[in-house]
C-alpha cells in the first residue's frame, strides 16, 4: 500500500516491457523513439521499458475504506488503464517495427 500511495520507497504502475527482442537492442530502439511517447504519462526507464506510474491518494483510500466503496480511490488505476488502451496502437507499431528491423 505504501508504494501504491507513494508514501514509502518505490512506486507502482504499469510497465510496457517485452521479452521478444534483446535487451540492448530494445533499449537503443526505445531511446531512439522516445519522442513517440512525448505528451504521454509514460517514462522511459533503464529496464529498458516504458513505465506509467500510478498513485492512489492515501486520504481518499482511507475514506473509501471507511465507506466500503473503493471506486473513488481506484480512479487513478482506471485512468491509467484507459491511457494504456489509447496508446496500444503505438505499442503495436513499435513491436512491428522491431520485428522488421530484426528481419532486415
Short mmCIF file of N, CA, C and O in Angstrom, two decimals, residues 11 69 74 84-85:
data_model
loop_
_atom_site.label_atom_id
_atom_site.label_comp_id
_atom_site.label_asym_id
_atom_site.label_seq_id
_atom_site.Cartn_x
_atom_site.Cartn_y
_atom_site.Cartn_z
N UNK A 11 7.50 2.94 -6.21
CA UNK A 11 6.18 3.31 -6.71
C UNK A 11 5.61 2.15 -7.50
O UNK A 11 6.32 1.23 -7.87
N UNK A 69 -16.42 1.45 -0.15
CA UNK A 69 -16.62 1.66 -1.59
C UNK A 69 -15.33 2.27 -2.14
O UNK A 69 -15.04 3.43 -1.90
N UNK A 74 -9.87 4.05 -6.67
CA UNK A 74 -9.31 3.31 -7.81
C UNK A 74 -9.31 4.10 -9.11
O UNK A 74 -8.80 3.62 -10.12
N UNK A 84 -3.44 3.53 -21.28
CA UNK A 84 -2.76 2.42 -21.96
C UNK A 84 -3.57 1.98 -23.18
O UNK A 84 -3.01 1.78 -24.27
N UNK A 85 -4.86 1.86 -23.02
CA UNK A 85 -5.71 1.44 -24.13
C UNK A 85 -5.63 2.42 -25.29
O UNK A 85 -5.57 2.02 -26.45
#
